[in-house]
Amino acid sequence: MTGSARGCKGKRPSPLKAFTTASTSANGTLQSIYPEPVLGAALPLTFHPQDSNILVIGNNRLAATRTLTFLESDASVIIASSHPLTAANDELQYRVEQSQARFEQFDADTPKQWSKFLADNDVALICITDTMIGSSRRPETSALAISRAAASLHIPINVSDQPTLSTYTFPAVHRFKGANGPSHLQVAVSTNGHGCRLSGRIKREIVSKLPPNVGAAVDNIGKLRIRAKSKDKLSDDDNETPLNSPVLQLDTPSLLRQASYKLEHPVDNDEQLRRMRWVHQMSEYYSFEALARMTDDDLVTALDTWNEDALPHHENGTDDVARIPNKKGRISLIGSGPGHPSLLTVAALHSLKNATLILSDKLVPAEILDLIPSTTKLRIAKKFPGNNEGAQNEMMVQALEGARAGEDVVRLKQGDPFVYGRGGEEVLYFRENGFESTVIPGISSALAGPLMMGIPVTQRGVAESMIMCTGVGRMGKSVQLPGYLKSRTSCILMGVARIGSIVSVLTGDEQPGRDGAPYPSYLPIAIIERASSPDQRVILSTLANIEDALKSVEERPPGMMIVGWAAMCLEGKGRVDILDTKEEDVEEGIVEEWLQGQRWKIREGLEGIWGEFMKTVEGVQAVPQL
């Protein structure tokens, strides 16, 4: 349900406290480092009233609807009306006759009388339904008396058609189906009492955009969470740690024995935390289709460190690779581009439509996986924190086994296979084992990501060159970052979860992890997340403020960093004479103008024709012959 927030005023912070939680902008304005509350919002909550007494006042159709809602949440329902039960809605009579709810014929005029009734029945929540506009509407004075009684006992109350007397409102709710009955997934839409009918329409629009088996996906993730935890440790999820924060890498067995390798030692707390992080990763990256189709056997093997099969995506993905007689298999390494299906090459789309076995990295978005025929075996790598090396090796072994069995194998990689895609390692491994693979390039996110957000990596008068590097080294180690050069853009792929340490290396006076001069703290930086996807986002700020900016929003991996003057040079009216400026105060003023006095700016979503392109490519059936 959604409660209306009633604000309360606290003590004013001391001058010292105010000073330590603020920073001074270039124009001398004191700015809080924390976001300011924007008042007037409802408070969306999910309430679990098991065995609590909930009072429904009224005997009409709405009272029956509310009663069913409360019964489905395992509450104990009391129905109260000034009229006898025989005058009530037929469904209400049925609920009482079946002992699903209790009926009380009661009415009163004063808050005191209602307070006694509420206390005697130990009521935890109230819903008044007979105040709806109509001929038998409860008088406003009576509703006010009940509302005052509820307030005196701190009981939440909803009064139909009288939002000023309500402390919570009902959202429009859809409960999804699971594999075996109702799912734990519910979607609720609230308009904060300003458009109940419209909220129902919006709810239907949201539900229509989601696959029908998304409820089963949620239920399977719940089962995985239970398996990832032990009975006496890890009492809850680690929600504070960024999704891709570094963890210790697991020991990687050799390629020849990894398929049969099993962890023989008991699961310790580190292993437990790692598995919980894996569940988080699967929730973020795996398609709803893959999660919904997980069988009990898949649930058992999904969290295994080493396993013969990656988690299957399609139903026949669990089948063993069958040998195709008299056919020599082949292996293709394909770049899927930055994420938007319209940015696939024609060659890549042709290969996805005609492969017999596809082994995909976890970052390939669902919109691209949806283009793969449902008859094609599709498996997704378990490149989770701590298991990157092992998952990489598993994919290589499975690709080789498939090719030897006569399969047309595709190793599907995000971006371009050779741009931090480890494609070179796979080419050499397959060659060593008798297969010369075909590499099909993909548009690199290093160029396409900034472009999708209106950021040029090079621009005359701003950036004469660019340097591309990674923020994450082998086995999760730190890397050597480039020094500052005003005329250069630094594109840092991966490593957003390490933003604090990366900024320290870039801006520190003497840093062994940086080659060259330090970066000025006011230098623009853009964090680009899920570039070219419908929920793409760019966070524009400075090196000094970017960590706070990221903390102010929920993470949305994968992401990349654009550091340098090109990050904001096309903001507003644009400024392409940066290389002509010399003084630091002028540079800081330019940044201040770009940010419009704010510490950061955020832009979300696809713009222009990209949404239409998405629909067009999703409907592709015929593929041009190559």
XYZ file of C-alpha atoms in Angstrom:
626
model
C 0.000 0.000 0.000
C 1.043 3.604 -0.285
C 1.093 5.812 2.776
C 0.969 9.573 2.702
C 4.058 10.960 4.361
C 3.361 13.361 7.191
C 6.544 15.369 7.701
C 8.014 16.252 11.056
C 10.442 19.001 11.847
C 13.676 18.130 13.568
C 16.346 20.211 15.230
C 18.366 22.560 13.129
C 21.904 21.321 12.492
C 24.682 23.042 14.331
C 26.851 25.501 12.350
C 29.760 23.049 12.488
C 27.609 20.211 11.185
C 26.241 22.368 8.387
C 29.767 23.328 7.376
C 31.063 19.770 7.294
C 28.190 18.569 5.102
C 28.473 21.295 2.479
C 30.892 22.404 -0.187
C 31.541 25.707 -1.915
C 30.963 26.020 -5.652
C 33.063 28.084 -8.034
C 30.861 31.162 -7.611
C 31.065 30.976 -3.808
C 27.617 29.445 -3.242
C 27.346 26.973 -0.369
C 25.876 23.716 -1.650
C 24.819 20.666 0.358
C 26.539 17.436 -0.638
C 23.256 15.618 0.025
C 20.097 15.774 -2.116
C 17.391 18.096 -0.839
C 14.016 16.446 -0.147
C 11.291 17.279 -2.667
C 8.067 17.301 -0.654
C 4.630 16.091 -1.695
C 5.389 12.486 -2.639
C 3.538 9.446 -1.330
C 5.491 6.782 0.564
C 5.298 3.493 -1.378
C 5.531 0.562 1.035
C 4.655 -3.105 0.991
C 2.795 -4.044 4.163
C 2.692 -7.563 5.637
C -0.329 -7.703 7.993
C -0.267 -11.440 8.783
C -2.743 -12.146 11.618
C -3.287 -8.405 12.215
C -6.868 -7.229 12.642
C -7.955 -5.012 9.777
C -11.292 -3.200 9.962
C -13.362 -2.726 6.807
C -16.256 -0.314 7.409
C -19.134 -0.629 4.937
C -21.320 -3.270 3.279
C -20.996 -2.422 -0.418
C -19.106 -3.869 -3.400
C -15.982 -1.884 -2.586
C -15.983 -3.361 0.927
C -15.994 -6.834 -0.642
C -13.082 -5.903 -2.927
C -11.036 -4.517 -0.018
C -11.842 -7.581 2.088
C -10.450 -9.902 -0.578
C -7.311 -7.749 -0.854
C -6.694 -7.992 2.881
C -7.448 -11.733 3.005
C -4.850 -12.378 0.293
C -2.277 -10.622 2.500
C -3.054 -13.097 5.332
C -4.801 -10.492 7.515
C -7.691 -11.122 9.912
C -10.611 -9.056 8.576
C -13.390 -7.484 10.626
C -16.344 -6.065 8.678
C -18.344 -3.361 10.451
C -21.602 -1.771 9.327
C -24.549 0.056 10.849
C -26.817 -2.345 8.923
C -27.290 -6.092 9.576
C -25.297 -8.650 7.625
C -28.360 -9.559 5.545
C -28.220 -6.092 3.987
C -24.577 -6.513 2.965
C -23.108 -7.332 -0.451
C -23.523 -11.043 -1.331
C -19.765 -11.593 -1.395
C -19.383 -10.128 2.087
C -22.086 -12.460 3.359
C -20.235 -15.377 1.774
C -16.942 -14.370 3.427
C -18.585 -14.263 6.840
C -20.481 -17.525 6.358
C -17.207 -19.249 5.356
C -15.485 -17.823 8.475
C -13.058 -15.906 6.255
C -14.077 -12.640 7.948
C -15.902 -11.564 11.115
C -18.939 -9.239 11.046
C -19.818 -6.573 13.648
C -22.967 -4.463 13.426
C -21.737 -1.197 14.917
C -21.875 2.539 14.422
C -21.153 5.571 16.612
C -21.092 9.357 16.493
C -18.060 10.337 18.575
C -14.305 9.681 18.363
C -14.416 8.345 21.936
C -16.904 5.621 21.041
C -14.910 4.621 17.975
C -11.647 4.649 19.962
C -13.119 2.111 22.395
C -14.334 -0.093 19.533
C -10.941 0.036 17.826
C -9.063 -0.723 21.034
C -11.408 -3.560 22.053
C -10.888 -5.232 18.671
C -7.124 -4.551 18.552
C -7.447 -2.953 15.085
C -4.182 -2.324 13.199
C -5.574 -0.799 9.991
C -8.854 0.805 8.890
C -10.552 1.072 5.524
C -13.836 2.988 5.203
C -15.755 2.161 2.022
C -19.231 3.647 2.631
C -18.063 7.218 2.064
C -18.139 6.838 -1.719
C -20.242 9.378 -3.552
C -23.770 7.994 -3.725
C -27.215 7.930 -2.091
C -26.214 5.959 1.038
C -23.007 7.818 1.712
C -21.727 8.024 5.299
C -21.910 11.616 6.607
C -18.642 13.506 6.641
C -19.019 14.133 10.402
C -19.086 10.383 11.021
C -16.034 9.797 8.835
C -14.256 12.611 10.671
C -15.035 10.992 14.031
C -13.530 7.675 12.896
C -10.494 9.444 11.439
C -9.841 11.304 14.723
C -10.177 8.076 16.684
C -7.673 6.384 14.363
C -5.257 9.305 14.708
C -5.430 9.151 18.511
C -4.453 5.451 18.390
C -1.915 5.897 15.552
C -3.860 3.534 13.280
C -3.485 4.040 9.497
C -6.801 4.785 7.807
C -8.178 5.075 4.282
C -11.444 6.937 3.699
C -12.897 6.454 0.224
C -13.375 9.694 -1.741
C -12.005 11.741 1.171
C -8.206 11.879 0.760
C -7.815 14.625 3.407
C -8.957 12.124 6.064
C -6.716 9.321 4.791
C -3.208 8.442 5.888
C -2.745 5.854 3.140
C -4.154 5.189 -0.310
C -4.612 2.038 -2.385
C -2.469 1.707 -5.507
C -3.570 -0.104 -8.634
C -2.081 -3.597 -8.206
C -1.400 -6.507 -10.539
C -0.337 -9.853 -9.116
C 1.571 -12.003 -11.594
C 1.253 -15.743 -12.084
C 4.085 -18.028 -11.069
C 4.965 -21.522 -12.242
C 2.617 -23.093 -9.693
C 0.026 -20.515 -8.716
C 0.316 -16.803 -7.861
C 3.798 -15.333 -7.908
C 5.434 -13.226 -5.245
C 5.720 -10.467 -7.869
C 3.235 -7.628 -7.620
C 3.314 -4.331 -9.503
C 1.633 -1.329 -7.867
C 1.019 2.119 -9.356
C 0.035 5.096 -7.221
C -1.048 8.565 -8.258
C -1.102 9.743 -4.624
C -4.876 10.129 -4.794
C -4.750 12.311 -7.917
C -6.047 9.933 -10.580
C -7.164 6.507 -9.390
C -8.739 5.534 -12.717
C -5.638 6.668 -14.590
C -3.385 4.643 -12.284
C -5.249 1.514 -13.359
C -4.610 2.318 -16.994
C -0.925 2.965 -16.339
C -0.709 -0.335 -14.460
C -2.129 -2.189 -17.460
C 0.383 -0.500 -19.758
C 3.280 -1.588 -17.516
C 2.008 -5.151 -17.200
C 1.556 -5.466 -20.972
C 5.227 -4.600 -21.515
C 6.458 -7.441 -19.275
C 6.636 -11.106 -20.338
C 3.898 -13.314 -18.848
C 6.437 -15.565 -17.086
C 8.217 -12.749 -15.242
C 6.495 -13.896 -12.037
C 8.138 -17.309 -12.328
C 11.495 -15.554 -12.779
C 11.012 -13.704 -9.474
C 10.028 -16.905 -7.684
C 13.123 -18.725 -8.976
C 15.381 -15.902 -7.810
C 13.767 -16.264 -4.387
C 14.640 -19.948 -4.351
C 18.211 -19.121 -5.377
C 18.522 -16.626 -2.519
C 17.518 -19.313 -0.060
C 20.078 -21.715 -1.535
C 22.791 -19.052 -1.437
C 22.332 -18.489 2.301
C 23.129 -20.872 5.120
C 20.811 -21.406 8.068
C 22.947 -19.613 10.585
C 24.853 -17.014 8.584
C 24.230 -14.115 6.222
C 20.946 -12.892 7.625
C 20.162 -10.581 4.700
C 21.305 -9.350 1.304
C 24.326 -7.103 0.982
C 22.487 -4.163 -0.582
C 25.164 -1.580 0.229
C 27.891 -3.099 -1.937
C 27.884 -2.043 -5.614
C 26.907 -4.858 -7.955
C 30.315 -5.157 -9.622
C 32.554 -4.405 -6.645
C 35.765 -6.468 -6.687
C 35.973 -9.719 -4.731
C 38.721 -12.283 -4.416
C 38.979 -14.486 -7.481
C 38.370 -18.191 -7.080
C 41.198 -20.578 -7.852
C 40.822 -21.624 -11.474
C 41.334 -25.320 -12.297
C 42.949 -26.295 -15.580
C 40.840 -26.405 -18.709
C 41.215 -30.192 -18.967
C 39.728 -30.933 -15.551
C 37.440 -27.992 -14.871
C 34.301 -29.701 -16.208
C 34.460 -32.306 -13.463
C 35.826 -30.015 -10.738
C 33.675 -29.663 -7.639
C 34.276 -27.732 -4.464
C 34.949 -30.328 -1.801
C 35.442 -28.026 1.195
C 32.458 -26.753 3.231
C 30.975 -23.405 2.188
C 32.546 -20.662 4.300
C 31.240 -17.153 4.823
C 33.280 -15.701 1.926
C 31.890 -18.337 -0.404
C 28.414 -17.622 0.890
C 28.747 -13.886 0.246
C 30.111 -14.614 -3.199
C 27.123 -16.811 -4.034
C 24.732 -14.143 -2.798
C 26.475 -11.674 -5.112
C 25.974 -14.175 -7.934
C 22.238 -14.148 -7.267
C 22.326 -10.341 -7.480
C 24.178 -10.555 -10.794
C 21.694 -13.041 -12.232
C 18.852 -10.740 -11.153
C 20.466 -7.850 -13.019
C 21.811 -9.479 -16.188
C 19.931 -12.687 -17.002
C 16.818 -12.407 -19.128
C 13.398 -12.984 -17.571
C 13.010 -15.913 -19.963
C 16.141 -17.648 -18.671
C 15.222 -17.157 -15.033
C 11.611 -18.260 -15.524
C 12.585 -21.507 -17.225
C 14.986 -22.681 -14.553
C 14.156 -26.194 -13.416
C 14.873 -27.601 -9.968
C 18.063 -29.125 -11.383
C 19.067 -25.725 -12.790
C 18.552 -24.155 -9.353
C 20.915 -26.738 -7.892
C 23.669 -26.142 -10.453
C 23.267 -22.371 -10.973
C 25.397 -21.547 -7.913
C 27.980 -24.289 -8.472
C 31.423 -22.837 -9.021
C 32.302 -25.301 -11.763
C 29.760 -27.128 -13.853
C 29.574 -28.778 -17.226
C 26.777 -26.471 -18.331
C 26.260 -22.766 -17.979
C 22.741 -21.760 -17.020
C 20.592 -22.547 -20.070
C 18.473 -19.819 -21.614
C 16.249 -21.807 -23.942
C 14.368 -24.939 -22.933
C 16.507 -27.221 -25.035
C 19.657 -25.604 -23.659
C 19.872 -28.348 -21.042
C 20.269 -31.030 -23.712
C 23.673 -32.584 -24.133
C 25.496 -31.495 -27.287
C 24.597 -34.159 -29.824
C 27.172 -35.034 -32.450
C 26.122 -34.059 -35.977
C 27.348 -36.819 -38.356
C 29.702 -35.949 -41.198
C 29.784 -32.252 -40.430
C 32.740 -30.245 -39.249
C 31.752 -27.651 -36.706
C 32.869 -24.036 -36.677
C 33.286 -21.253 -34.155
C 32.493 -17.562 -34.601
C 33.325 -14.774 -32.170
C 30.670 -12.103 -32.563
C 30.474 -8.607 -31.103
C 26.918 -7.660 -30.139
C 27.662 -3.931 -30.066
C 26.791 -1.567 -27.201
C 23.352 -3.073 -26.598
C 20.709 -1.676 -28.941
C 19.665 -4.461 -31.379
C 19.615 -2.032 -34.312
C 23.368 -1.567 -33.832
C 24.126 -5.219 -34.612
C 25.943 -5.749 -37.899
C 24.130 -7.667 -40.641
C 26.766 -10.396 -40.341
C 26.181 -10.712 -36.593
C 22.397 -10.940 -36.989
C 22.782 -13.589 -39.722
C 25.024 -15.675 -37.453
C 22.629 -15.437 -34.503
C 19.758 -16.652 -36.697
C 21.693 -19.632 -38.080
C 23.882 -20.884 -35.221
C 23.063 -24.165 -33.470
C 24.792 -23.339 -30.161
C 25.249 -19.834 -28.728
C 27.420 -19.165 -25.680
C 26.746 -15.627 -24.513
C 28.472 -13.334 -22.058
C 26.225 -12.087 -19.263
C 26.272 -8.424 -20.383
C 24.560 -9.074 -23.718
C 21.113 -7.500 -23.172
C 17.829 -9.369 -23.392
C 16.732 -7.337 -26.427
C 19.502 -9.001 -28.456
C 18.997 -12.464 -26.958
C 15.327 -12.187 -27.964
C 16.402 -12.190 -31.631
C 17.765 -15.738 -31.259
C 15.346 -18.484 -32.398
C 13.815 -20.384 -29.477
C 15.044 -23.647 -31.016
C 18.683 -22.600 -30.651
C 20.655 -23.790 -27.638
C 21.656 -20.683 -25.713
C 23.734 -20.564 -22.546
C 24.923 -17.583 -20.550
C 28.347 -17.407 -18.909
C 28.530 -17.263 -15.129
C 30.967 -14.357 -15.149
C 30.056 -13.321 -11.649
C 32.323 -11.505 -9.149
C 35.137 -13.829 -8.166
C 34.484 -16.269 -11.018
C 35.451 -14.348 -14.171
C 38.452 -16.531 -14.987
C 36.600 -19.760 -14.369
C 33.546 -18.729 -16.386
C 35.756 -17.615 -19.282
C 37.432 -21.017 -19.335
C 34.085 -22.814 -19.150
C 32.806 -20.961 -22.207
C 35.944 -21.829 -24.180
C 35.702 -25.524 -23.286
C 32.012 -25.673 -24.183
C 32.599 -23.899 -27.511
C 35.344 -26.385 -28.391
C 33.209 -29.378 -27.416
C 30.345 -28.053 -29.525
C 32.546 -27.504 -32.582
C 33.994 -31.010 -32.263
C 30.424 -32.340 -32.208
C 29.640 -30.542 -35.484
C 27.829 -27.534 -34.023
C 27.827 -24.069 -35.575
C 29.023 -22.310 -32.417
C 28.753 -18.585 -31.681
C 30.627 -16.955 -28.818
C 28.479 -13.855 -28.330
C 30.326 -10.985 -26.665
C 29.323 -7.490 -25.603
C 30.754 -4.644 -27.691
C 33.644 -5.791 -29.866
C 35.417 -9.135 -29.225
C 38.859 -7.530 -29.248
C 38.097 -4.440 -27.121
C 38.534 -5.816 -23.593
C 36.519 -8.794 -24.778
C 39.304 -11.387 -24.380
C 38.637 -12.480 -27.934
C 42.338 -12.906 -28.626
C 42.680 -15.543 -25.924
C 39.821 -17.518 -27.446
C 41.221 -17.286 -30.982
C 44.528 -18.763 -29.808
C 42.874 -21.464 -27.706
C 40.618 -22.611 -30.537
C 43.542 -22.531 -33.009
C 45.656 -24.641 -30.670
C 42.845 -27.197 -30.629
C 42.329 -27.344 -34.377
C 39.699 -24.687 -35.112
C 40.353 -21.375 -36.855
C 37.561 -19.129 -35.602
C 35.856 -16.305 -37.486
C 35.750 -12.923 -35.726
C 32.826 -10.638 -36.572
C 33.380 -7.108 -35.248
C 30.897 -5.233 -33.126
C 30.469 -1.505 -32.575
C 32.517 -0.735 -29.478
C 30.775 0.925 -26.558
C 33.891 3.071 -26.160
C 32.685 5.086 -29.167
C 28.973 4.317 -29.384
C 28.227 4.827 -25.685
C 29.288 8.482 -25.583
C 27.710 9.116 -28.979
C 24.313 7.843 -27.771
C 24.450 10.457 -24.994
C 25.604 13.310 -27.251
C 29.249 13.214 -26.159
C 32.008 13.314 -28.812
C 35.211 11.552 -27.754
C 37.108 13.926 -30.065
C 36.076 17.447 -31.011
C 37.986 20.236 -32.713
C 38.919 22.878 -30.153
C 38.236 20.504 -27.246
C 39.802 17.062 -27.630
C 42.430 16.321 -30.280
C 42.909 12.708 -29.209
C 41.441 9.989 -27.029
C 42.947 7.215 -24.973
C 41.041 4.057 -24.115
C 41.865 2.060 -21.016
C 40.214 -0.142 -18.417
C 39.603 0.529 -14.753
C 39.940 -3.156 -13.865
C 43.070 -5.240 -14.396
C 43.575 -8.996 -14.613
C 42.238 -10.974 -11.664
C 40.567 -7.803 -10.393
C 43.851 -5.953 -9.780
C 44.302 -2.197 -10.207
C 45.728 -0.846 -13.468
C 48.033 1.958 -14.553
C 45.928 4.969 -15.586
C 47.031 7.717 -18.015
C 48.054 11.163 -16.828
C 46.190 14.375 -17.590
C 46.500 16.080 -20.950
C 44.019 18.874 -21.559
C 43.553 18.082 -25.246
C 42.830 14.393 -24.627
C 39.723 12.422 -23.672
C 40.205 9.426 -21.389
C 37.676 6.626 -21.972
C 37.762 4.215 -19.048
C 35.802 1.032 -19.681
C 34.600 -0.866 -16.613
C 35.560 0.004 -13.057
C 32.622 2.263 -12.100
C 32.301 0.264 -8.871
C 35.855 1.421 -8.086
C 35.102 5.107 -8.723
C 36.508 6.272 -5.384
C 39.938 4.726 -5.879
C 40.034 5.711 -9.567
C 39.347 9.376 -8.766
C 42.049 9.286 -6.058
C 44.578 7.945 -8.540
C 43.617 10.507 -11.189
C 43.652 13.584 -8.926
C 46.310 12.758 -6.315
C 49.571 14.725 -6.345
C 51.859 11.718 -6.522
C 50.253 8.445 -7.544
C 52.236 5.358 -8.631
C 49.085 4.146 -10.410
C 49.091 7.107 -12.834
C 51.423 7.872 -15.733
C 51.735 11.637 -15.932
C 50.250 14.815 -14.484
C 47.303 14.847 -12.044
C 43.805 15.726 -13.243
C 42.174 18.921 -11.904
C 39.359 18.125 -9.488
C 36.923 20.371 -11.429
C 37.474 18.433 -14.670
C 34.206 17.147 -16.222
C 33.436 13.440 -16.110
C 30.510 11.499 -17.556
C 29.396 8.107 -16.283
C 27.485 6.375 -19.077
C 25.383 3.397 -18.013
C 23.600 0.799 -20.185
C 24.362 2.809 -23.302
C 21.838 2.394 -26.151
C 19.400 0.439 -23.940
C 15.932 1.856 -23.164
C 17.078 2.669 -19.610
C 20.393 4.241 -20.587
C 21.627 7.019 -18.281
C 24.438 9.564 -18.167
C 25.607 11.271 -14.989
C 27.534 14.498 -15.678
C 29.669 15.936 -12.905
C 33.249 16.714 -11.933
C 35.941 14.444 -10.563
C 35.423 16.064 -7.161
C 31.709 15.293 -7.046
C 31.164 12.186 -9.171
C 31.356 9.727 -6.270
C 28.612 11.597 -4.390
C 26.578 11.734 -7.595
C 26.742 7.961 -7.990
C 25.734 7.451 -4.362
C 22.629 9.577 -4.927
C 21.153 7.098 -7.444
C 20.746 3.349 -7.734
C 23.475 1.647 -9.710
C 22.724 0.641 -13.290
C 25.603 -1.444 -14.688
C 27.368 -1.851 -17.017
C 28.984 1.568 -17.149
C 31.938 3.463 -18.534
C 33.687 6.752 -17.737
C 34.486 9.660 -20.060
C 37.015 11.962 -18.389
C 37.914 15.276 -19.997
C 36.493 18.424 -21.521
C 34.658 16.523 -24.255
C 32.266 15.137 -21.607
C 30.260 18.382 -21.528
C 31.387 20.354 -24.568
C 28.028 19.978 -26.351
C 25.906 20.815 -23.307
C 23.430 23.637 -23.913
C 24.736 26.051 -26.514
C 28.033 24.164 -26.545
C 31.574 25.353 -26.006
C 34.251 24.231 -28.473
C 37.054 26.668 -27.667
C 38.274 24.984 -24.476
C 41.818 24.593 -25.763
C 42.062 28.375 -26.162
C 41.466 29.002 -22.437
C 44.433 29.089 -20.072
C 43.350 30.209 -16.584
C 41.964 27.736 -14.064
C 39.267 30.116 -12.830
C 37.977 30.478 -16.409
C 37.877 26.697 -16.767
C 36.021 26.296 -13.474
C 33.537 28.935 -14.607
C 32.869 26.987 -17.802
C 32.124 23.855 -15.787
C 29.854 25.837 -13.453
C 27.961 27.184 -16.458
C 27.545 23.703 -17.917
C 26.223 22.301 -14.649
C 23.960 25.341 -14.127
C 25.027 25.714 -10.513
C 24.374 22.078 -9.681
C 26.923 19.511 -8.558
C 25.767 17.015 -11.152
C 23.188 16.499 -13.893
C 21.450 13.289 -14.947
C 19.866 12.450 -18.302
C 17.874 9.265 -18.839
C 16.453 7.164 -21.627
C 16.627 6.837 -25.377
C 15.708 9.869 -27.418
C 14.521 10.486 -30.941
C 14.031 7.560 -33.300
C 15.898 4.947 -31.257
C 12.725 3.637 -29.637
C 11.187 3.052 -33.073
C 14.359 1.301 -34.231
C 14.058 -1.013 -31.230
C 10.548 -2.079 -32.279
C 11.625 -2.532 -35.899
C 14.586 -4.766 -35.116
C 12.634 -6.858 -32.585
C 10.269 -7.749 -35.400
C 13.002 -8.823 -37.843
C 12.160 -12.188 -39.424
C 14.026 -12.276 -42.711
C 17.782 -11.870 -42.714
C 19.664 -10.668 -45.813
C 21.720 -13.417 -47.447
C 25.440 -12.825 -47.159
